[in-house]
PDB file of C-alpha atoms in Angstrom:
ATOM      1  CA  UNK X 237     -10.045   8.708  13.861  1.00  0.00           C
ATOM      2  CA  UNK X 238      -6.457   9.373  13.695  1.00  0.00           C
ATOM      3  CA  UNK X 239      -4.686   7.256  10.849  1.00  0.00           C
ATOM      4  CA  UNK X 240      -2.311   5.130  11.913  1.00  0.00           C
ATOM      5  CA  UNK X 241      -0.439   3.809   8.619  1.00  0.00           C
ATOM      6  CA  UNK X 242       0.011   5.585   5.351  1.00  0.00           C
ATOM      7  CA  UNK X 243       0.361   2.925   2.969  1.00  0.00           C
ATOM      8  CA  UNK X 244       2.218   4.811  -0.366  1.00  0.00           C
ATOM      9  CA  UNK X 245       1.500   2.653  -3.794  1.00  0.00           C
ATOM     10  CA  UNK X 246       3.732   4.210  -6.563  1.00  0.00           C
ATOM     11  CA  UNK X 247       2.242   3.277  -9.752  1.00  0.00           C
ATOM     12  CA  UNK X 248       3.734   3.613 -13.306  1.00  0.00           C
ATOM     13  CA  UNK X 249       1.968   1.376 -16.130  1.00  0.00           C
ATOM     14  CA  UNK X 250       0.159  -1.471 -13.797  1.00  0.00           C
ATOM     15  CA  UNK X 251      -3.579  -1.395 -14.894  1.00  0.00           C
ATOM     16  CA  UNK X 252      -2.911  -5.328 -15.049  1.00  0.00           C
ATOM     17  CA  UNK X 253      -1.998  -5.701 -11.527  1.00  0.00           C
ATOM     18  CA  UNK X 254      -3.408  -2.596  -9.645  1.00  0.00           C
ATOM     19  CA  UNK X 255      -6.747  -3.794  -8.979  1.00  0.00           C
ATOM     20  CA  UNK X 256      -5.660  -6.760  -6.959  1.00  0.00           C
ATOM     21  CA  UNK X 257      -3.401  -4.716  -4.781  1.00  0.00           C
ATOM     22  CA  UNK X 258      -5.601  -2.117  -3.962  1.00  0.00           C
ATOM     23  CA  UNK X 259      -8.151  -4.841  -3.296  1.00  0.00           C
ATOM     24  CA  UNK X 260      -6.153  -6.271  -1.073  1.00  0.00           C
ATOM     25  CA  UNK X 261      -5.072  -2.720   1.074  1.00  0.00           C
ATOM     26  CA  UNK X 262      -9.058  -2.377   0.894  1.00  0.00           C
ATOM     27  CA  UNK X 263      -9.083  -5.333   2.395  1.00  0.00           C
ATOM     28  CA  UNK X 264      -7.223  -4.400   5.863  1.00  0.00           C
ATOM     29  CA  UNK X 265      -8.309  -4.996   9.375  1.00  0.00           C
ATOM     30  CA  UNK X 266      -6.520  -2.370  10.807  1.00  0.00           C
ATOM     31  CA  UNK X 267      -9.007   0.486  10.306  1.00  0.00           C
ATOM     32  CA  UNK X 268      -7.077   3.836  10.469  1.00  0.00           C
ATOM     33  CA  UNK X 269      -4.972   3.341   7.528  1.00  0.00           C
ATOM     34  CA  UNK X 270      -4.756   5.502   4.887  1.00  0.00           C
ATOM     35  CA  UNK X 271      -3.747   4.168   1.029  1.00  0.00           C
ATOM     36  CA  UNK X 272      -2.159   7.087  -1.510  1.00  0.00           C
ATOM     37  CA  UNK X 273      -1.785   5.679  -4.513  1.00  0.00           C
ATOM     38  CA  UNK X 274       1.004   7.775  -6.916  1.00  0.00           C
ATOM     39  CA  UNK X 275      -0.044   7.305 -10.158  1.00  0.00           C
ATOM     40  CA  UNK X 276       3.831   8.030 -11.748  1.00  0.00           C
ATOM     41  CA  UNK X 277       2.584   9.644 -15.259  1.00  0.00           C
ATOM     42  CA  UNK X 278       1.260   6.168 -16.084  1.00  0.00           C
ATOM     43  CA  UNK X 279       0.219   5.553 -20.326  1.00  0.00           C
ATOM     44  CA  UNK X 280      -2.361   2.906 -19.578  1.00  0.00           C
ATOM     45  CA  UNK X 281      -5.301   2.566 -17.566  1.00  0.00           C
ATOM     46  CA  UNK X 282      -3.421   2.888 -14.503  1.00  0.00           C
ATOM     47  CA  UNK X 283      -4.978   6.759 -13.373  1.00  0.00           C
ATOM     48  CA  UNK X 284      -8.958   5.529 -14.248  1.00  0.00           C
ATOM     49  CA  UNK X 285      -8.280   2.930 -11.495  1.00  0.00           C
ATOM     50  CA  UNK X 286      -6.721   4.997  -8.967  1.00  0.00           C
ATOM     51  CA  UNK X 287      -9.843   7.131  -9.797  1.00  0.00           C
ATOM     52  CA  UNK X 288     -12.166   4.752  -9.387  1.00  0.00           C
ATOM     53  CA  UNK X 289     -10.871   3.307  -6.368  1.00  0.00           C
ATOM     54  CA  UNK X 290     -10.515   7.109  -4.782  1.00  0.00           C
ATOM     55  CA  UNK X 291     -14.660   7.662  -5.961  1.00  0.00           C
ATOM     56  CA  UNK X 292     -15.757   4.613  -4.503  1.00  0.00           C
ATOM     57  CA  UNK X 293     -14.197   4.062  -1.306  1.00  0.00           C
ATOM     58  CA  UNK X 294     -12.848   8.473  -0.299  1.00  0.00           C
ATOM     59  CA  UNK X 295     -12.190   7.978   3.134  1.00  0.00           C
ATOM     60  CA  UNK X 296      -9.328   5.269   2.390  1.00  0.00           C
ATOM     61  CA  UNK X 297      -7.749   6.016  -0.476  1.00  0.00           C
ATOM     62  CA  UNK X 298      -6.031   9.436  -2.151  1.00  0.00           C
ATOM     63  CA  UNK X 299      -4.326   9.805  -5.461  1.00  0.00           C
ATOM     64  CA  UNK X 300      -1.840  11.684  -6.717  1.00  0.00           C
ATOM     65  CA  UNK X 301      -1.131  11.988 -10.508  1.00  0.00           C
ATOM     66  CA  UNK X 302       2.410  13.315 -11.495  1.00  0.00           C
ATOM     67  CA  UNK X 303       4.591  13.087 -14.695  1.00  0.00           C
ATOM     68  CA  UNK X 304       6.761  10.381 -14.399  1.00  0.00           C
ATOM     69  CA  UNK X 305       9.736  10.900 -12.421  1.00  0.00           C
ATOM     70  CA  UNK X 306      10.771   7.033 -11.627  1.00  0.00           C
ATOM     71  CA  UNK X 307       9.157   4.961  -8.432  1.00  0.00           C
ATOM     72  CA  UNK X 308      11.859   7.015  -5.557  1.00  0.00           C
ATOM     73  CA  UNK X 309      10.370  10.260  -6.303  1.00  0.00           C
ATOM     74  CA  UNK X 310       6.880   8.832  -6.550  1.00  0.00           C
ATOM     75  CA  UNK X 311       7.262   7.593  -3.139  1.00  0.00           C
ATOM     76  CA  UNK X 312       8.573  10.627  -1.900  1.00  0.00           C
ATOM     77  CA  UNK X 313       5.357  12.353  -2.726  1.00  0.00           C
ATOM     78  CA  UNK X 314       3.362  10.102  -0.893  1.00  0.00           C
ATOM     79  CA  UNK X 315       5.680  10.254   2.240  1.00  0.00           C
ATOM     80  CA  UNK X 316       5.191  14.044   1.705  1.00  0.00           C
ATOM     81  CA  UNK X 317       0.997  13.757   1.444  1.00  0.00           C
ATOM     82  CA  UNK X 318       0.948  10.875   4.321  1.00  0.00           C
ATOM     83  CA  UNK X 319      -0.710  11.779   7.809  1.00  0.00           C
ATOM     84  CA  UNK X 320      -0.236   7.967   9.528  1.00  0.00           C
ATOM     85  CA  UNK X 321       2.030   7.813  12.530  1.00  0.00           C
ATOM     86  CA  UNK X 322       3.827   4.918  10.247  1.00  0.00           C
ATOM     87  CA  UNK X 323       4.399   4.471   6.613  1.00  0.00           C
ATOM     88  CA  UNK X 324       3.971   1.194   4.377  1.00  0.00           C
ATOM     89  CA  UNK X 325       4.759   1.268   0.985  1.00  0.00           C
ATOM     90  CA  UNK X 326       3.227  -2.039  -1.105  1.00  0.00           C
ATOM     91  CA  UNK X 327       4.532  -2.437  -5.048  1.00  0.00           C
ATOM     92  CA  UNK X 328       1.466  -2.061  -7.150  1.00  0.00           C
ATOM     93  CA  UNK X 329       2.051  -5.621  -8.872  1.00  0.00           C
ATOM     94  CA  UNK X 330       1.602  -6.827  -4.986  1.00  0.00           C
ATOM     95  CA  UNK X 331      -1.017  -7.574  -2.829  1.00  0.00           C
ATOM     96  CA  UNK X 332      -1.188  -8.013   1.343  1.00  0.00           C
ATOM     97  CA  UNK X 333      -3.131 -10.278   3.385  1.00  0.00           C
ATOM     98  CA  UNK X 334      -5.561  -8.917   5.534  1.00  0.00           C
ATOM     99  CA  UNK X 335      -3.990  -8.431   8.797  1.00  0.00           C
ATOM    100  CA  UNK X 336      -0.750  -7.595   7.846  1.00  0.00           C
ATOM    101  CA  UNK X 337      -0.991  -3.946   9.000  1.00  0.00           C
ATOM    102  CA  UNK X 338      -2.959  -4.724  11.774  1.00  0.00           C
ATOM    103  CA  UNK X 339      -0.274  -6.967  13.282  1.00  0.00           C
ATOM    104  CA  UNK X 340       2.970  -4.772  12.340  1.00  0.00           C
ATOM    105  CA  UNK X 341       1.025  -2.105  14.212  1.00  0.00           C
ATOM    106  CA  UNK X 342       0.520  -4.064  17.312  1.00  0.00           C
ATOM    107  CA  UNK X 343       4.000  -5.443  17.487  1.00  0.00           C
ATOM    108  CA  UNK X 344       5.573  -2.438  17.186  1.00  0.00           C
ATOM    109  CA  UNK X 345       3.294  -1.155  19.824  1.00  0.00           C
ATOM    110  CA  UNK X 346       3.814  -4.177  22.327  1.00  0.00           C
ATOM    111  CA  UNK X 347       7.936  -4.718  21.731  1.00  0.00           C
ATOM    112  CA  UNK X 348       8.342  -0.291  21.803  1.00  0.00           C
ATOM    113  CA  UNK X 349       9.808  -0.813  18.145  1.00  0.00           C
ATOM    114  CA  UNK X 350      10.736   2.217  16.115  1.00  0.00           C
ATOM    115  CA  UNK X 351      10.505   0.462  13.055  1.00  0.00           C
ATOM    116  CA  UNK X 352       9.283  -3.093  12.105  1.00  0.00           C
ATOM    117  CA  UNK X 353       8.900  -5.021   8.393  1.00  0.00           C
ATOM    118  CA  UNK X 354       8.031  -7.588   6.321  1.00  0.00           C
ATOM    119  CA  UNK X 355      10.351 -10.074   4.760  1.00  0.00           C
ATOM    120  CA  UNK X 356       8.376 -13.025   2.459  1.00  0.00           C
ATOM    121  CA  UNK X 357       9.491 -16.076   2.186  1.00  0.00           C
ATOM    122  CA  UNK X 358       8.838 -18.184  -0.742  1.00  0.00           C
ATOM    123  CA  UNK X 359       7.353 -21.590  -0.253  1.00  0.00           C
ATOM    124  CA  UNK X 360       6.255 -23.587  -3.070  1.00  0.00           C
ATOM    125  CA  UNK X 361       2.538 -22.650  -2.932  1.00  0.00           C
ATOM    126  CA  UNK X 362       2.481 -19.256  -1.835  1.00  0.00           C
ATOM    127  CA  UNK X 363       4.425 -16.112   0.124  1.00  0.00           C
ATOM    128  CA  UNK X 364       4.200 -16.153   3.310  1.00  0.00           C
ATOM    129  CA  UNK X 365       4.855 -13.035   5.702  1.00  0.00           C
ATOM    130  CA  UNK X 366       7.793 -13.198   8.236  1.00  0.00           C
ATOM    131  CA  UNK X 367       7.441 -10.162  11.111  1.00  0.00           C
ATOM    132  CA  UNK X 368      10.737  -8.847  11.909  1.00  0.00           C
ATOM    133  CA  UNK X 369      11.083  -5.951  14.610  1.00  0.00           C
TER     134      UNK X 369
END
C-alpha cells in the first residue's frame, strides 16, 4: 500500500504529552499514513517512547533521533525521510481525532486541492476542527 500522508511529530522534552499524541495518530482511519516521530535530542523519556511506539506498532511509525537543532530543522528531517503523497505535521503536546486525515485526504481529492488544513477553533468544552481548502 502506497502511503498517502506522512505525518512528521518533532519532539524535544514531551514524555508528558507524547503518548497521547501518538495514541491519537495510532488512532487514524485513514490507513496509508505513515507517523515519523523526530525525537530533537530530547533529555527525558521522550526517545524510550518513540521506541516503544516504533517496536510495537513498525509498519506505522519511524523515528529519528538527532541532537537538538530546534523544532524547524527537526521537521525538515522528517519532510526529508517522508514517502506520503502529503505531509501533516501534529505538535507532540497535541492529539487528532480519528478521521481527521481521512477527511483532509478526501477533500483534497474531491475539490482538486493542492493543499488543504486545519484551523481549531476553541469552544468552551473542547477544539473543534475547521477544514479549510
Amino acid at each position: 500500500m502506497q502511503v498517502q500522508v506522512s505525518v512528521i511529530v518533532a519532539a524535544y522534552n514531551e514524555e508528558h504529552w507524547l503518548r497521547r499524541c501518538l495514541t491519537s495518530l495510532k488512532k487514524q482511519t485513514l490507513a496509508a499514513l505513515e507517523v515519523i516521530i523526530v525525537d530533537d535530542g530530547s533529555t527525558d523519556g521522550t526517545a524510550t517512547i518513540c521506541d516503544q511506539y516504533c517496536a510495537r506498532w513498525p509498519h506505522l511509525f519511524r523515528v529519528i533521533h538527532q541532537r537538538n537543532q530546534g523544532q524547524g530543522p527537526a521537521r525538515n528531517a522528517g519532510i526529508t525521510a517522508a514517502h506520503g503523497r502529503y505531509l501533516g505535521f501534529v505538535d507532540a503536546d497535541d492529539w487528532v481525532e480519528p478521521t481527521m486525515y481521512a477527511t483532509l485526504v478526501a477533500t483534497a481529492e474531491r475539490s482538486h486541492a493542492k493543499s488543504s488544513f486545519v484551523m481549531f477553533v476553541k469552544s468552551t468544552r473542547r477544539l473543534t476542527a475547521q477544514l479549510v481548502c
